[in-house]
């Protein structure tokens, strides 16, 4: 895609502007993007608490209940490396559950209450999550048990990628929330 849009290749600031304008136009308003960011961060935080925290401390099994059983069944079918739980995967999941989970909570609160100080933290979260996703997918696709069903594998991963794009679009150009203009302005 970059080769088809040469102006975007040479100017990453322009790319962010285009993505922001496109998202704003497509969704009708910036607050719609913010709502989507809030929903995604809520989903990630829920996943950290309901799934990753448990996986961090013990393997999922056929005896698991509720969402943990569903996750186990999904992993056996579509993500066998996750199901096999090598030590590095358990450690990475612990870092995600407790480290990234804390950042998801901060971003969730900041976008709910429109706190501009979140800008740097959100950009750092994007970098950390992009690195984590890159490492995770590298391990998945170079393992002895790479995913076979790409749609089933990438389905749960897409929200993370979407959130990275949305967070960059809202925070990279400047503070994400405009202060109300006074009557003197």
PDB file of N, CA and C in Angstrom, residues 83-171:
ATOM      1  N   UNK A  83      -1.749 -22.924  23.782  1.00  0.00           N
ATOM      2  CA  UNK A  83      -2.262 -24.055  24.561  1.00  0.00           C
ATOM      3  C   UNK A  83      -1.134 -24.849  25.215  1.00  0.00           C
ATOM      4  N   UNK A  84       0.012 -24.947  24.547  1.00  0.00           N
ATOM      5  CA  UNK A  84       1.125 -25.726  25.098  1.00  0.00           C
ATOM      6  C   UNK A  84       1.836 -24.999  26.240  1.00  0.00           C
ATOM      7  N   UNK A  85       1.660 -23.698  26.336  1.00  0.00           N
ATOM      8  CA  UNK A  85       2.152 -22.841  27.425  1.00  0.00           C
ATOM      9  C   UNK A  85       3.640 -22.988  27.733  1.00  0.00           C
ATOM     10  N   UNK A  86       4.517 -22.702  26.742  1.00  0.00           N
ATOM     11  CA  UNK A  86       5.950 -22.696  27.063  1.00  0.00           C
ATOM     12  C   UNK A  86       6.239 -21.585  28.081  1.00  0.00           C
ATOM     13  N   UNK A  87       7.342 -21.713  28.787  1.00  0.00           N
ATOM     14  CA  UNK A  87       7.680 -20.756  29.851  1.00  0.00           C
ATOM     15  C   UNK A  87       7.674 -19.311  29.369  1.00  0.00           C
ATOM     16  N   UNK A  88       8.268 -19.051  28.190  1.00  0.00           N
ATOM     17  CA  UNK A  88       8.311 -17.669  27.702  1.00  0.00           C
ATOM     18  C   UNK A  88       6.917 -17.128  27.422  1.00  0.00           C
ATOM     19  N   UNK A  89       5.983 -17.985  27.012  1.00  0.00           N
ATOM     20  CA  UNK A  89       4.607 -17.549  26.751  1.00  0.00           C
ATOM     21  C   UNK A  89       3.913 -17.206  28.074  1.00  0.00           C
ATOM     22  N   UNK A  90       4.135 -18.016  29.086  1.00  0.00           N
ATOM     23  CA  UNK A  90       3.555 -17.734  30.402  1.00  0.00           C
ATOM     24  C   UNK A  90       4.108 -16.415  30.951  1.00  0.00           C
ATOM     25  N   UNK A  91       5.437 -16.196  30.817  1.00  0.00           N
ATOM     26  CA  UNK A  91       6.039 -14.947  31.302  1.00  0.00           C
ATOM     27  C   UNK A  91       5.510 -13.739  30.530  1.00  0.00           C
ATOM     28  N   UNK A  92       5.424 -13.870  29.215  1.00  0.00           N
ATOM     29  CA  UNK A  92       4.905 -12.766  28.400  1.00  0.00           C
ATOM     30  C   UNK A  92       3.455 -12.459  28.768  1.00  0.00           C
ATOM     31  N   UNK A  93       2.689 -13.494  29.065  1.00  0.00           N
ATOM     32  CA  UNK A  93       1.293 -13.297  29.453  1.00  0.00           C
ATOM     33  C   UNK A  93       1.198 -12.630  30.820  1.00  0.00           C
ATOM     34  N   UNK A  94       2.104 -12.961  31.731  1.00  0.00           N
ATOM     35  CA  UNK A  94       2.137 -12.279  33.035  1.00  0.00           C
ATOM     36  C   UNK A  94       2.435 -10.788  32.850  1.00  0.00           C
ATOM     37  N   UNK A  95       3.396 -10.485  31.988  1.00  0.00           N
ATOM     38  CA  UNK A  95       3.730  -9.084  31.713  1.00  0.00           C
ATOM     39  C   UNK A  95       2.520  -8.374  31.117  1.00  0.00           C
ATOM     40  N   UNK A  96       1.828  -9.041  30.211  1.00  0.00           N
ATOM     41  CA  UNK A  96       0.633  -8.449  29.613  1.00  0.00           C
ATOM     42  C   UNK A  96      -0.467  -8.260  30.654  1.00  0.00           C
ATOM     43  N   UNK A  97      -0.737  -9.303  31.450  1.00  0.00           N
ATOM     44  CA  UNK A  97      -1.828  -9.249  32.423  1.00  0.00           C
ATOM     45  C   UNK A  97      -1.645  -8.130  33.437  1.00  0.00           C
ATOM     46  N   UNK A  98      -0.430  -7.992  33.944  1.00  0.00           N
ATOM     47  CA  UNK A  98      -0.210  -7.030  35.018  1.00  0.00           C
ATOM     48  C   UNK A  98       0.395  -5.703  34.538  1.00  0.00           C
ATOM     49  N   UNK A  99       1.283  -5.742  33.566  1.00  0.00           N
ATOM     50  CA  UNK A  99       1.907  -4.515  33.063  1.00  0.00           C
ATOM     51  C   UNK A  99       1.031  -3.795  32.060  1.00  0.00           C
ATOM     52  N   UNK A 100       0.731  -4.469  30.953  1.00  0.00           N
ATOM     53  CA  UNK A 100      -0.111  -3.840  29.933  1.00  0.00           C
ATOM     54  C   UNK A 100      -1.523  -3.616  30.456  1.00  0.00           C
ATOM     55  N   UNK A 101      -1.989  -4.520  31.329  1.00  0.00           N
ATOM     56  CA  UNK A 101      -3.325  -4.351  31.920  1.00  0.00           C
ATOM     57  C   UNK A 101      -3.452  -3.035  32.662  1.00  0.00           C
ATOM     58  N   UNK A 102      -2.395  -2.659  33.372  1.00  0.00           N
ATOM     59  CA  UNK A 102      -2.381  -1.379  34.088  1.00  0.00           C
ATOM     60  C   UNK A 102      -2.462  -0.220  33.091  1.00  0.00           C
ATOM     61  N   UNK A 103      -1.721  -0.333  31.996  1.00  0.00           N
ATOM     62  CA  UNK A 103      -1.759   0.728  30.977  1.00  0.00           C
ATOM     63  C   UNK A 103      -3.119   0.791  30.293  1.00  0.00           C
ATOM     64  N   UNK A 104      -3.745  -0.372  30.028  1.00  0.00           N
ATOM     65  CA  UNK A 104      -5.093  -0.372  29.449  1.00  0.00           C
ATOM     66  C   UNK A 104      -6.051   0.369  30.378  1.00  0.00           C
ATOM     67  N   UNK A 105      -5.933   0.127  31.684  1.00  0.00           N
ATOM     68  CA  UNK A 105      -6.809   0.785  32.652  1.00  0.00           C
ATOM     69  C   UNK A 105      -6.593   2.300  32.643  1.00  0.00           C
ATOM     70  N   UNK A 106      -5.328   2.729  32.574  1.00  0.00           N
ATOM     71  CA  UNK A 106      -5.042   4.173  32.531  1.00  0.00           C
ATOM     72  C   UNK A 106      -5.616   4.819  31.279  1.00  0.00           C
ATOM     73  N   UNK A 107      -5.424   4.180  30.127  1.00  0.00           N
ATOM     74  CA  UNK A 107      -5.960   4.725  28.870  1.00  0.00           C
ATOM     75  C   UNK A 107      -7.492   4.749  28.918  1.00  0.00           C
ATOM     76  N   UNK A 108      -8.090   3.700  29.439  1.00  0.00           N
ATOM     77  CA  UNK A 108      -9.545   3.635  29.582  1.00  0.00           C
ATOM     78  C   UNK A 108     -10.055   4.809  30.422  1.00  0.00           C
ATOM     79  N   UNK A 109      -9.443   5.026  31.569  1.00  0.00           N
ATOM     80  CA  UNK A 109      -9.857   6.136  32.435  1.00  0.00           C
ATOM     81  C   UNK A 109      -9.600   7.484  31.778  1.00  0.00           C
ATOM     82  N   UNK A 110      -8.448   7.628  31.141  1.00  0.00           N
ATOM     83  CA  UNK A 110      -8.101   8.909  30.520  1.00  0.00           C
ATOM     84  C   UNK A 110      -9.047   9.275  29.383  1.00  0.00           C
ATOM     85  N   UNK A 111      -9.414   8.292  28.567  1.00  0.00           N
ATOM     86  CA  UNK A 111     -10.335   8.597  27.474  1.00  0.00           C
ATOM     87  C   UNK A 111     -11.766   8.770  27.988  1.00  0.00           C
ATOM     88  N   UNK A 112     -12.087   8.155  29.104  1.00  0.00           N
ATOM     89  CA  UNK A 112     -13.405   8.353  29.711  1.00  0.00           C
ATOM     90  C   UNK A 112     -13.528   9.757  30.285  1.00  0.00           C
ATOM     91  N   UNK A 113     -12.468  10.211  30.965  1.00  0.00           N
ATOM     92  CA  UNK A 113     -12.518  11.507  31.638  1.00  0.00           C
ATOM     93  C   UNK A 113     -11.775  12.622  30.889  1.00  0.00           C
ATOM     94  N   UNK A 114     -11.310  12.303  29.674  1.00  0.00           N
ATOM     95  CA  UNK A 114     -10.647  13.280  28.802  1.00  0.00           C
ATOM     96  C   UNK A 114      -9.436  13.932  29.458  1.00  0.00           C
ATOM     97  N   UNK A 115      -8.507  13.096  29.923  1.00  0.00           N
ATOM     98  CA  UNK A 115      -7.271  13.558  30.536  1.00  0.00           C
ATOM     99  C   UNK A 115      -6.177  13.617  29.481  1.00  0.00           C
ATOM    100  N   UNK A 116      -5.709  14.817  29.152  1.00  0.00           N
ATOM    101  CA  UNK A 116      -4.680  14.994  28.127  1.00  0.00           C
ATOM    102  C   UNK A 116      -3.318  14.434  28.530  1.00  0.00           C
ATOM    103  N   UNK A 117      -3.045  14.305  29.827  1.00  0.00           N
ATOM    104  CA  UNK A 117      -1.746  13.801  30.260  1.00  0.00           C
ATOM    105  C   UNK A 117      -1.494  12.373  29.777  1.00  0.00           C
ATOM    106  N   UNK A 118      -2.513  11.705  29.273  1.00  0.00           N
ATOM    107  CA  UNK A 118      -2.368  10.318  28.828  1.00  0.00           C
ATOM    108  C   UNK A 118      -1.574  10.216  27.532  1.00  0.00           C
ATOM    109  N   UNK A 119      -1.357  11.321  26.850  1.00  0.00           N
ATOM    110  CA  UNK A 119      -0.729  11.278  25.520  1.00  0.00           C
ATOM    111  C   UNK A 119       0.566  10.477  25.502  1.00  0.00           C
ATOM    112  N   UNK A 120       1.518  10.807  26.343  1.00  0.00           N
ATOM    113  CA  UNK A 120       2.801  10.104  26.350  1.00  0.00           C
ATOM    114  C   UNK A 120       2.630   8.641  26.750  1.00  0.00           C
ATOM    115  N   UNK A 121       1.806   8.386  27.755  1.00  0.00           N
ATOM    116  CA  UNK A 121       1.569   7.008  28.200  1.00  0.00           C
ATOM    117  C   UNK A 121       0.937   6.192  27.071  1.00  0.00           C
ATOM    118  N   UNK A 122      -0.013   6.777  26.353  1.00  0.00           N
ATOM    119  CA  UNK A 122      -0.665   6.069  25.242  1.00  0.00           C
ATOM    120  C   UNK A 122       0.332   5.751  24.132  1.00  0.00           C
ATOM    121  N   UNK A 123       1.203   6.696  23.830  1.00  0.00           N
ATOM    122  CA  UNK A 123       2.216   6.457  22.790  1.00  0.00           C
ATOM    123  C   UNK A 123       3.184   5.357  23.242  1.00  0.00           C
ATOM    124  N   UNK A 124       3.566   5.380  24.519  1.00  0.00           N
ATOM    125  CA  UNK A 124       4.423   4.319  25.056  1.00  0.00           C
ATOM    126  C   UNK A 124       3.699   2.971  25.033  1.00  0.00           C
ATOM    127  N   UNK A 125       2.420   2.961  25.348  1.00  0.00           N
ATOM    128  CA  UNK A 125       1.626   1.726  25.281  1.00  0.00           C
ATOM    129  C   UNK A 125       1.616   1.181  23.858  1.00  0.00           C
ATOM    130  N   UNK A 126       1.438   2.051  22.884  1.00  0.00           N
ATOM    131  CA  UNK A 126       1.444   1.614  21.483  1.00  0.00           C
ATOM    132  C   UNK A 126       2.784   0.950  21.149  1.00  0.00           C
ATOM    133  N   UNK A 127       3.889   1.569  21.559  1.00  0.00           N
ATOM    134  CA  UNK A 127       5.203   0.983  21.291  1.00  0.00           C
ATOM    135  C   UNK A 127       5.379  -0.358  21.983  1.00  0.00           C
ATOM    136  N   UNK A 128       5.003  -0.434  23.258  1.00  0.00           N
ATOM    137  CA  UNK A 128       5.138  -1.686  24.012  1.00  0.00           C
ATOM    138  C   UNK A 128       4.252  -2.779  23.422  1.00  0.00           C
ATOM    139  N   UNK A 129       3.020  -2.428  23.091  1.00  0.00           N
ATOM    140  CA  UNK A 129       2.091  -3.435  22.557  1.00  0.00           C
ATOM    141  C   UNK A 129       2.512  -3.864  21.153  1.00  0.00           C
ATOM    142  N   UNK A 130       2.992  -2.942  20.340  1.00  0.00           N
ATOM    143  CA  UNK A 130       3.465  -3.308  18.997  1.00  0.00           C
ATOM    144  C   UNK A 130       4.644  -4.269  19.106  1.00  0.00           C
ATOM    145  N   UNK A 131       5.550  -3.994  20.029  1.00  0.00           N
ATOM    146  CA  UNK A 131       6.692  -4.884  20.256  1.00  0.00           C
ATOM    147  C   UNK A 131       6.212  -6.252  20.737  1.00  0.00           C
ATOM    148  N   UNK A 132       5.287  -6.258  21.696  1.00  0.00           N
ATOM    149  CA  UNK A 132       4.761  -7.518  22.234  1.00  0.00           C
ATOM    150  C   UNK A 132       4.044  -8.323  21.147  1.00  0.00           C
ATOM    151  N   UNK A 133       3.236  -7.647  20.342  1.00  0.00           N
ATOM    152  CA  UNK A 133       2.538  -8.344  19.255  1.00  0.00           C
ATOM    153  C   UNK A 133       3.519  -8.903  18.229  1.00  0.00           C
ATOM    154  N   UNK A 134       4.533  -8.122  17.898  1.00  0.00           N
ATOM    155  CA  UNK A 134       5.543  -8.597  16.954  1.00  0.00           C
ATOM    156  C   UNK A 134       6.247  -9.833  17.467  1.00  0.00           C
ATOM    157  N   UNK A 135       6.676  -9.799  18.735  1.00  0.00           N
ATOM    158  CA  UNK A 135       7.336 -10.958  19.344  1.00  0.00           C
ATOM    159  C   UNK A 135       6.393 -12.153  19.385  1.00  0.00           C
ATOM    160  N   UNK A 136       5.162 -11.924  19.810  1.00  0.00           N
ATOM    161  CA  UNK A 136       4.169 -12.994  19.933  1.00  0.00           C
ATOM    162  C   UNK A 136       3.930 -13.675  18.585  1.00  0.00           C
ATOM    163  N   UNK A 137       3.718 -12.880  17.552  1.00  0.00           N
ATOM    164  CA  UNK A 137       3.433 -13.472  16.231  1.00  0.00           C
ATOM    165  C   UNK A 137       4.680 -14.129  15.636  1.00  0.00           C
ATOM    166  N   UNK A 138       5.845 -13.578  15.899  1.00  0.00           N
ATOM    167  CA  UNK A 138       7.079 -14.229  15.464  1.00  0.00           C
ATOM    168  C   UNK A 138       7.194 -15.610  16.103  1.00  0.00           C
ATOM    169  N   UNK A 139       6.933 -15.693  17.395  1.00  0.00           N
ATOM    170  CA  UNK A 139       6.994 -16.987  18.093  1.00  0.00           C
ATOM    171  C   UNK A 139       5.929 -17.940  17.554  1.00  0.00           C
ATOM    172  N   UNK A 140       4.739 -17.429  17.300  1.00  0.00           N
ATOM    173  CA  UNK A 140       3.656 -18.276  16.782  1.00  0.00           C
ATOM    174  C   UNK A 140       4.009 -18.879  15.428  1.00  0.00           C
ATOM    175  N   UNK A 141       4.453 -18.040  14.515  1.00  0.00           N
ATOM    176  CA  UNK A 141       4.637 -18.500  13.137  1.00  0.00           C
ATOM    177  C   UNK A 141       5.968 -19.203  12.896  1.00  0.00           C
ATOM    178  N   UNK A 142       6.893 -19.123  13.856  1.00  0.00           N
ATOM    179  CA  UNK A 142       8.148 -19.864  13.715  1.00  0.00           C
ATOM    180  C   UNK A 142       8.174 -21.084  14.636  1.00  0.00           C
ATOM    181  N   UNK A 143       7.091 -21.361  15.321  1.00  0.00           N
ATOM    182  CA  UNK A 143       7.035 -22.510  16.229  1.00  0.00           C
ATOM    183  C   UNK A 143       6.798 -23.800  15.447  1.00  0.00           C
ATOM    184  N   UNK A 144       6.835 -24.898  16.157  1.00  0.00           N
ATOM    185  CA  UNK A 144       6.534 -26.200  15.557  1.00  0.00           C
ATOM    186  C   UNK A 144       5.042 -26.357  15.282  1.00  0.00           C
ATOM    187  N   UNK A 145       4.239 -25.485  15.869  1.00  0.00           N
ATOM    188  CA  UNK A 145       2.781 -25.572  15.705  1.00  0.00           C
ATOM    189  C   UNK A 145       2.203 -24.229  15.271  1.00  0.00           C
ATOM    190  N   UNK A 146       2.576 -23.742  14.075  1.00  0.00           N
ATOM    191  CA  UNK A 146       2.034 -22.443  13.636  1.00  0.00           C
ATOM    192  C   UNK A 146       0.525 -22.539  13.417  1.00  0.00           C
ATOM    193  N   UNK A 147      -0.171 -21.422  13.530  1.00  0.00           N
ATOM    194  CA  UNK A 147      -1.617 -21.417  13.309  1.00  0.00           C
ATOM    195  C   UNK A 147      -1.948 -21.893  11.892  1.00  0.00           C
ATOM    196  N   UNK A 148      -3.014 -22.638  11.775  1.00  0.00           N
ATOM    197  CA  UNK A 148      -3.438 -23.133  10.466  1.00  0.00           C
ATOM    198  C   UNK A 148      -4.626 -22.352   9.924  1.00  0.00           C
ATOM    199  N   UNK A 149      -5.575 -21.999  10.781  1.00  0.00           N
ATOM    200  CA  UNK A 149      -6.765 -21.268  10.369  1.00  0.00           C
ATOM    201  C   UNK A 149      -6.516 -19.779  10.615  1.00  0.00           C
ATOM    202  N   UNK A 150      -6.113 -19.077   9.560  1.00  0.00           N
ATOM    203  CA  UNK A 150      -5.712 -17.672   9.705  1.00  0.00           C
ATOM    204  C   UNK A 150      -6.859 -16.777  10.172  1.00  0.00           C
ATOM    205  N   UNK A 151      -8.063 -17.019   9.706  1.00  0.00           N
ATOM    206  CA  UNK A 151      -9.198 -16.187  10.119  1.00  0.00           C
ATOM    207  C   UNK A 151      -9.456 -16.357  11.612  1.00  0.00           C
ATOM    208  N   UNK A 152      -9.465 -17.595  12.079  1.00  0.00           N
ATOM    209  CA  UNK A 152      -9.684 -17.844  13.507  1.00  0.00           C
ATOM    210  C   UNK A 152      -8.523 -17.301  14.342  1.00  0.00           C
ATOM    211  N   UNK A 153      -7.325 -17.380  13.822  1.00  0.00           N
ATOM    212  CA  UNK A 153      -6.155 -16.875  14.564  1.00  0.00           C
ATOM    213  C   UNK A 153      -6.167 -15.352  14.630  1.00  0.00           C
ATOM    214  N   UNK A 154      -6.355 -14.681  13.482  1.00  0.00           N
ATOM    215  CA  UNK A 154      -6.251 -13.227  13.441  1.00  0.00           C
ATOM    216  C   UNK A 154      -7.492 -12.516  13.979  1.00  0.00           C
ATOM    217  N   UNK A 155      -8.625 -13.211  14.045  1.00  0.00           N
ATOM    218  CA  UNK A 155      -9.847 -12.591  14.568  1.00  0.00           C
ATOM    219  C   UNK A 155      -9.658 -11.948  15.933  1.00  0.00           C
ATOM    220  N   UNK A 156      -9.157 -12.681  16.922  1.00  0.00           N
ATOM    221  CA  UNK A 156      -8.941 -12.074  18.245  1.00  0.00           C
ATOM    222  C   UNK A 156      -7.779 -11.086  18.273  1.00  0.00           C
ATOM    223  N   UNK A 157      -6.897 -11.138  17.300  1.00  0.00           N
ATOM    224  CA  UNK A 157      -5.738 -10.240  17.275  1.00  0.00           C
ATOM    225  C   UNK A 157      -6.068  -8.880  16.656  1.00  0.00           C
ATOM    226  N   UNK A 158      -7.051  -8.837  15.762  1.00  0.00           N
ATOM    227  CA  UNK A 158      -7.379  -7.600  15.046  1.00  0.00           C
ATOM    228  C   UNK A 158      -7.712  -6.429  15.979  1.00  0.00           C
ATOM    229  N   UNK A 159      -8.502  -6.632  17.047  1.00  0.00           N
ATOM    230  CA  UNK A 159      -8.797  -5.480  17.916  1.00  0.00           C
ATOM    231  C   UNK A 159      -7.547  -4.806  18.485  1.00  0.00           C
ATOM    232  N   UNK A 160      -6.505  -5.580  18.766  1.00  0.00           N
ATOM    233  CA  UNK A 160      -5.267  -4.993  19.291  1.00  0.00           C
ATOM    234  C   UNK A 160      -4.610  -4.096  18.251  1.00  0.00           C
ATOM    235  N   UNK A 161      -4.578  -4.557  17.020  1.00  0.00           N
ATOM    236  CA  UNK A 161      -3.975  -3.770  15.943  1.00  0.00           C
ATOM    237  C   UNK A 161      -4.799  -2.511  15.690  1.00  0.00           C
ATOM    238  N   UNK A 162      -6.121  -2.659  15.647  1.00  0.00           N
ATOM    239  CA  UNK A 162      -7.007  -1.507  15.461  1.00  0.00           C
ATOM    240  C   UNK A 162      -6.792  -0.484  16.572  1.00  0.00           C
ATOM    241  N   UNK A 163      -6.669  -0.941  17.811  1.00  0.00           N
ATOM    242  CA  UNK A 163      -6.498   0.012  18.916  1.00  0.00           C
ATOM    243  C   UNK A 163      -5.188   0.777  18.802  1.00  0.00           C
ATOM    244  N   UNK A 164      -4.138   0.118  18.301  1.00  0.00           N
ATOM    245  CA  UNK A 164      -2.865   0.818  18.126  1.00  0.00           C
ATOM    246  C   UNK A 164      -3.014   1.959  17.120  1.00  0.00           C
ATOM    247  N   UNK A 165      -3.686   1.686  16.019  1.00  0.00           N
ATOM    248  CA  UNK A 165      -3.904   2.712  14.985  1.00  0.00           C
ATOM    249  C   UNK A 165      -4.750   3.858  15.550  1.00  0.00           C
ATOM    250  N   UNK A 166      -5.822   3.524  16.262  1.00  0.00           N
ATOM    251  CA  UNK A 166      -6.691   4.562  16.811  1.00  0.00           C
ATOM    252  C   UNK A 166      -5.981   5.405  17.872  1.00  0.00           C
ATOM    253  N   UNK A 167      -5.217   4.748  18.740  1.00  0.00           N
ATOM    254  CA  UNK A 167      -4.479   5.513  19.759  1.00  0.00           C
ATOM    255  C   UNK A 167      -3.457   6.441  19.128  1.00  0.00           C
ATOM    256  N   UNK A 168      -2.754   5.956  18.114  1.00  0.00           N
ATOM    257  CA  UNK A 168      -1.794   6.836  17.426  1.00  0.00           C
ATOM    258  C   UNK A 168      -2.511   7.993  16.745  1.00  0.00           C
ATOM    259  N   UNK A 169      -3.619   7.697  16.101  1.00  0.00           N
ATOM    260  CA  UNK A 169      -4.364   8.748  15.406  1.00  0.00           C
ATOM    261  C   UNK A 169      -4.852   9.822  16.369  1.00  0.00           C
ATOM    262  N   UNK A 170      -5.187   9.441  17.595  1.00  0.00           N
ATOM    263  CA  UNK A 170      -5.705  10.408  18.564  1.00  0.00           C
ATOM    264  C   UNK A 170      -4.617  11.081  19.400  1.00  0.00           C
ATOM    265  N   UNK A 171      -3.435  10.469  19.521  1.00  0.00           N
ATOM    266  CA  UNK A 171      -2.440  11.040  20.429  1.00  0.00           C
ATOM    267  C   UNK A 171      -1.187  11.571  19.746  1.00  0.00           C
TER     268      UNK A 171
END
